[in-house]
Amino acid sequence: MDGVVLVLNQNYEPLNVCNLPRAFRLVFGDKAEVVEYDHQEVRTPSSAYRAPSVIRLQHLIRRPRPRVRLSRREVFARDGHVCQYCGRQGNDMTLDHVIPRHRGGTHTWENLVTACKTCNHRKGGRLPDEARIRLLRTPVEPRSDVYSLFGTYLRDDRNEAWRTYLFLGRS
Ligand SMILES: [Zn+2]
């Protein structure tokens, strides 16, 4: 029994991924219903079951929105390794606090950007206005979207049925 199963919340929101044995336990324990079946069959000595591909929980699980953890690497990824002041892309970027920390700037998604060494040096401990440089765009917290959470599983054809529930459309 290999393969993975997409678990939807009661409101059809994608929650997580589990393995087949766990999915069967949830379904046979009336904790979840099968929404989509896989192509494979799972055989026991006495019977055969179609394997689920997508299941939906019977009860709504409340949980906070998944968030992308703030880190240097994630800020670079959000900005595509592009300096947010001059637009140059590179692998030797630095992290810049738009409002410097000693001026009350916070260590948050909204105040952190990718900057090349030249721009970071030019800006120094000043505000962008004072250094006469401008941000290309306003920094925001990135969405922890379904693609980053479930995207890797979609490379497996067996999980094709998931697309409908991840709102990604057919490939
Ligand atoms: Zn730059």
mmCIF file of C-alpha atoms and ligand atoms in Angstrom:
data_model
loop_
_atom_site.group_PDB
_atom_site.id
_atom_site.type_symbol
_atom_site.label_atom_id
_atom_site.label_comp_id
_atom_site.label_asym_id
_atom_site.label_seq_id
_atom_site.Cartn_x
_atom_site.Cartn_y
_atom_site.Cartn_z
ATOM 1 C CA MET A 1 0.000 0.000 0.000
ATOM 2 C CA ASP A 2 1.917 2.990 -1.174
ATOM 3 C CA GLY A 3 0.591 6.273 -2.414
ATOM 4 C CA VAL A 4 -0.575 9.336 -0.581
ATOM 5 C CA VAL A 5 -3.979 10.809 0.055
ATOM 6 C CA LEU A 6 -5.028 14.439 0.092
ATOM 7 C CA VAL A 7 -7.018 15.297 3.214
ATOM 8 C CA LEU A 8 -9.632 18.033 2.868
ATOM 9 C CA ASN A 9 -11.227 19.814 5.738
ATOM 10 C CA GLN A 10 -14.990 19.480 6.113
ATOM 11 C CA ASN A 11 -15.300 22.731 4.125
ATOM 12 C CA TYR A 12 -13.170 21.244 1.296
ATOM 13 C CA GLU A 13 -10.124 23.315 2.171
ATOM 14 C CA PRO A 14 -6.932 21.286 1.595
ATOM 15 C CA LEU A 15 -5.486 20.383 4.999
ATOM 16 C CA ASN A 16 -2.631 17.942 4.631
ATOM 17 C CA VAL A 17 -1.451 14.706 3.126
ATOM 18 C CA CYS A 18 -1.552 11.281 4.717
ATOM 19 C CA ASN A 19 -0.619 7.744 3.748
ATOM 20 C CA LEU A 20 -3.089 5.080 2.638
ATOM 21 C CA PRO A 21 -3.322 3.133 5.899
ATOM 22 C CA ARG A 22 -4.186 6.307 7.766
ATOM 23 C CA ALA A 23 -6.734 7.285 5.118
ATOM 24 C CA PHE A 24 -8.416 3.885 5.414
ATOM 25 C CA ARG A 25 -8.527 4.211 9.197
ATOM 26 C CA LEU A 26 -10.181 7.629 8.898
ATOM 27 C CA VAL A 27 -12.729 6.391 6.362
ATOM 28 C CA PHE A 28 -13.596 3.138 8.116
ATOM 29 C CA GLY A 29 -13.744 4.971 11.432
ATOM 30 C CA ASP A 30 -16.325 7.344 9.939
ATOM 31 C CA LYS A 31 -13.982 10.251 10.469
ATOM 32 C CA ALA A 32 -13.759 10.969 6.748
ATOM 33 C CA GLU A 33 -15.461 10.197 3.458
ATOM 34 C CA VAL A 34 -13.861 9.396 0.139
ATOM 35 C CA VAL A 35 -14.198 12.177 -2.404
ATOM 36 C CA GLU A 36 -12.004 10.739 -5.164
ATOM 37 C CA TYR A 37 -10.650 7.268 -5.696
ATOM 38 C CA ASP A 38 -7.233 6.280 -6.874
ATOM 39 C CA HIS A 39 -6.782 3.821 -9.724
ATOM 40 C CA GLN A 40 -5.278 1.163 -7.540
ATOM 41 C CA GLU A 41 -6.986 -1.510 -5.504
ATOM 42 C CA VAL A 42 -5.888 -2.605 -2.098
ATOM 43 C CA ARG A 43 -6.409 -6.299 -1.421
ATOM 44 C CA THR A 44 -6.781 -8.041 1.867
ATOM 45 C CA PRO A 45 -7.145 -11.856 2.070
ATOM 46 C CA SER A 46 -10.924 -11.524 2.030
ATOM 47 C CA SER A 47 -11.707 -8.467 -0.032
ATOM 48 C CA ALA A 48 -10.486 -5.639 -2.254
ATOM 49 C CA TYR A 49 -10.925 -1.925 -1.759
ATOM 50 C CA ARG A 50 -10.488 0.921 -4.141
ATOM 51 C CA ALA A 51 -7.843 3.194 -2.736
ATOM 52 C CA PRO A 52 -8.875 6.755 -1.944
ATOM 53 C CA SER A 53 -7.020 9.645 -3.538
ATOM 54 C CA VAL A 54 -8.853 12.502 -1.834
ATOM 55 C CA ILE A 55 -10.776 12.275 1.418
ATOM 56 C CA ARG A 56 -12.805 14.840 3.318
ATOM 57 C CA LEU A 57 -13.085 15.032 7.088
ATOM 58 C CA GLN A 58 -16.574 14.776 8.564
ATOM 59 C CA HIS A 59 -15.873 17.509 11.088
ATOM 60 C CA LEU A 60 -14.392 20.914 10.558
ATOM 61 C CA ILE A 61 -10.897 21.312 11.944
ATOM 62 C CA ARG A 62 -10.026 24.805 13.037
ATOM 63 C CA ARG A 63 -6.469 25.792 12.520
ATOM 64 C CA PRO A 64 -4.505 28.934 11.870
ATOM 65 C CA ARG A 65 -3.609 29.839 8.332
ATOM 66 C CA PRO A 66 -0.258 28.268 7.485
ATOM 67 C CA ARG A 67 2.427 30.901 7.309
ATOM 68 C CA VAL A 68 5.801 31.087 5.669
ATOM 69 C CA ARG A 69 8.451 31.309 8.338
ATOM 70 C CA LEU A 70 10.365 34.576 8.144
ATOM 71 C CA SER A 71 13.977 33.930 7.257
ATOM 72 C CA ARG A 72 16.707 35.350 5.126
ATOM 73 C CA ARG A 73 16.268 32.585 2.594
ATOM 74 C CA GLU A 74 12.500 33.135 2.345
ATOM 75 C CA VAL A 75 12.896 36.886 1.887
ATOM 76 C CA PHE A 76 15.338 36.243 -0.971
ATOM 77 C CA ALA A 77 12.906 33.717 -2.426
ATOM 78 C CA ARG A 78 9.988 36.140 -2.161
ATOM 79 C CA ASP A 79 11.997 38.798 -3.980
ATOM 80 C CA GLY A 80 13.333 36.339 -6.555
ATOM 81 C CA HIS A 81 16.919 37.201 -5.510
ATOM 82 C CA VAL A 82 16.347 40.618 -7.045
ATOM 83 C CA CYS A 83 17.672 43.718 -5.296
ATOM 84 C CA GLN A 84 14.548 45.658 -4.389
ATOM 85 C CA TYR A 85 16.316 48.970 -4.987
ATOM 86 C CA CYS A 86 18.153 48.593 -8.286
ATOM 87 C CA GLY A 87 16.551 45.492 -9.766
ATOM 88 C CA ARG A 88 19.776 43.546 -10.161
ATOM 89 C CA GLN A 89 19.545 39.823 -9.631
ATOM 90 C CA GLY A 90 22.321 37.821 -8.034
ATOM 91 C CA ASN A 91 23.420 35.200 -5.595
ATOM 92 C CA ASP A 92 25.308 37.557 -3.303
ATOM 93 C CA MET A 93 22.369 39.479 -1.916
ATOM 94 C CA THR A 94 22.014 40.955 1.539
ATOM 95 C CA LEU A 95 19.046 41.489 3.776
ATOM 96 C CA ASP A 96 18.042 45.114 4.299
ATOM 97 C CA HIS A 97 15.746 46.611 6.908
ATOM 98 C CA VAL A 98 13.896 49.294 4.930
ATOM 99 C CA ILE A 99 13.475 51.336 8.095
ATOM 100 C CA PRO A 100 16.726 50.666 9.940
ATOM 101 C CA ARG A 101 16.393 48.881 13.251
ATOM 102 C CA HIS A 102 17.992 51.741 15.161
ATOM 103 C CA ARG A 103 15.260 53.969 13.752
ATOM 104 C CA GLY A 104 12.528 51.718 15.037
ATOM 105 C CA GLY A 105 12.289 49.409 12.030
ATOM 106 C CA THR A 106 10.893 45.975 12.757
ATOM 107 C CA HIS A 107 12.179 42.562 11.743
ATOM 108 C CA THR A 108 9.080 41.718 9.709
ATOM 109 C CA TRP A 109 8.104 40.757 6.167
ATOM 110 C CA GLU A 110 6.938 44.325 5.586
ATOM 111 C CA ASN A 111 10.265 45.847 6.560
ATOM 112 C CA LEU A 112 12.709 43.361 5.076
ATOM 113 C CA VAL A 113 13.869 43.306 1.486
ATOM 114 C CA THR A 114 16.575 41.790 -0.644
ATOM 115 C CA ALA A 115 19.318 44.301 -1.451
ATOM 116 C CA CYS A 116 22.560 44.023 -3.367
ATOM 117 C CA LYS A 117 25.714 44.962 -1.504
ATOM 118 C CA THR A 118 26.087 48.191 -3.444
ATOM 119 C CA CYS A 119 22.591 49.441 -2.629
ATOM 120 C CA ASN A 120 22.811 48.278 0.963
ATOM 121 C CA HIS A 121 26.091 50.110 1.383
ATOM 122 C CA ARG A 122 24.758 53.225 -0.327
ATOM 123 C CA LYS A 123 21.676 53.246 1.841
ATOM 124 C CA GLY A 124 23.612 52.670 5.030
ATOM 125 C CA GLY A 125 21.642 53.427 8.161
ATOM 126 C CA ARG A 126 19.258 55.766 6.373
ATOM 127 C CA LEU A 127 15.717 55.630 5.129
ATOM 128 C CA PRO A 128 15.283 55.033 1.374
ATOM 129 C CA ASP A 129 14.163 58.652 0.902
ATOM 130 C CA GLU A 130 17.217 59.982 2.681
ATOM 131 C CA ALA A 131 19.478 57.815 0.551
ATOM 132 C CA ARG A 132 17.512 58.826 -2.541
ATOM 133 C CA ILE A 133 16.719 55.299 -3.511
ATOM 134 C CA ARG A 134 13.313 53.773 -3.998
ATOM 135 C CA LEU A 135 11.794 50.375 -3.426
ATOM 136 C CA LEU A 136 10.660 48.593 -6.570
ATOM 137 C CA ARG A 137 7.588 47.334 -4.734
ATOM 138 C CA THR A 138 6.100 47.292 -1.276
ATOM 139 C CA PRO A 139 7.262 44.239 0.662
ATOM 140 C CA VAL A 140 4.498 41.989 1.953
ATOM 141 C CA GLU A 141 4.197 38.673 3.699
ATOM 142 C CA PRO A 142 4.125 35.942 1.049
ATOM 143 C CA ARG A 143 1.129 33.684 0.799
ATOM 144 C CA SER A 144 1.721 30.172 1.955
ATOM 145 C CA ASP A 145 -0.228 28.918 -1.005
ATOM 146 C CA VAL A 146 -1.413 25.442 -1.791
ATOM 147 C CA TYR A 147 1.160 25.022 -4.482
ATOM 148 C CA SER A 148 4.072 25.360 -2.102
ATOM 149 C CA LEU A 149 2.401 22.989 0.353
ATOM 150 C CA PHE A 150 1.155 20.325 -2.034
ATOM 151 C CA GLY A 151 2.899 21.071 -5.322
ATOM 152 C CA THR A 152 5.548 18.377 -5.044
ATOM 153 C CA TYR A 153 2.880 15.674 -4.886
ATOM 154 C CA LEU A 154 1.416 16.817 -8.188
ATOM 155 C CA ARG A 155 4.449 15.545 -10.061
ATOM 156 C CA ASP A 156 3.032 12.093 -9.389
ATOM 157 C CA ASP A 157 0.329 11.276 -11.960
ATOM 158 C CA ARG A 158 -1.535 9.218 -9.420
ATOM 159 C CA ASN A 159 -2.439 12.435 -7.620
ATOM 160 C CA GLU A 160 -3.957 14.078 -10.689
ATOM 161 C CA ALA A 161 -7.396 14.121 -9.042
ATOM 162 C CA TRP A 162 -6.065 16.500 -6.396
ATOM 163 C CA ARG A 163 -5.883 19.428 -8.774
ATOM 164 C CA THR A 164 -9.602 20.080 -8.610
ATOM 165 C CA TYR A 165 -9.423 20.408 -4.844
ATOM 166 C CA LEU A 166 -6.281 22.512 -4.843
ATOM 167 C CA PHE A 167 -7.924 24.885 -7.314
ATOM 168 C CA LEU A 168 -5.044 24.530 -9.696
ATOM 169 C CA GLY A 169 -6.915 23.373 -12.761
ATOM 170 C CA ARG A 170 -5.916 20.482 -14.967
ATOM 171 C CA SER A 171 -2.401 20.339 -16.319
HETATM 172 ZN ZN ZN B 1 20.918 47.050 -5.729
#
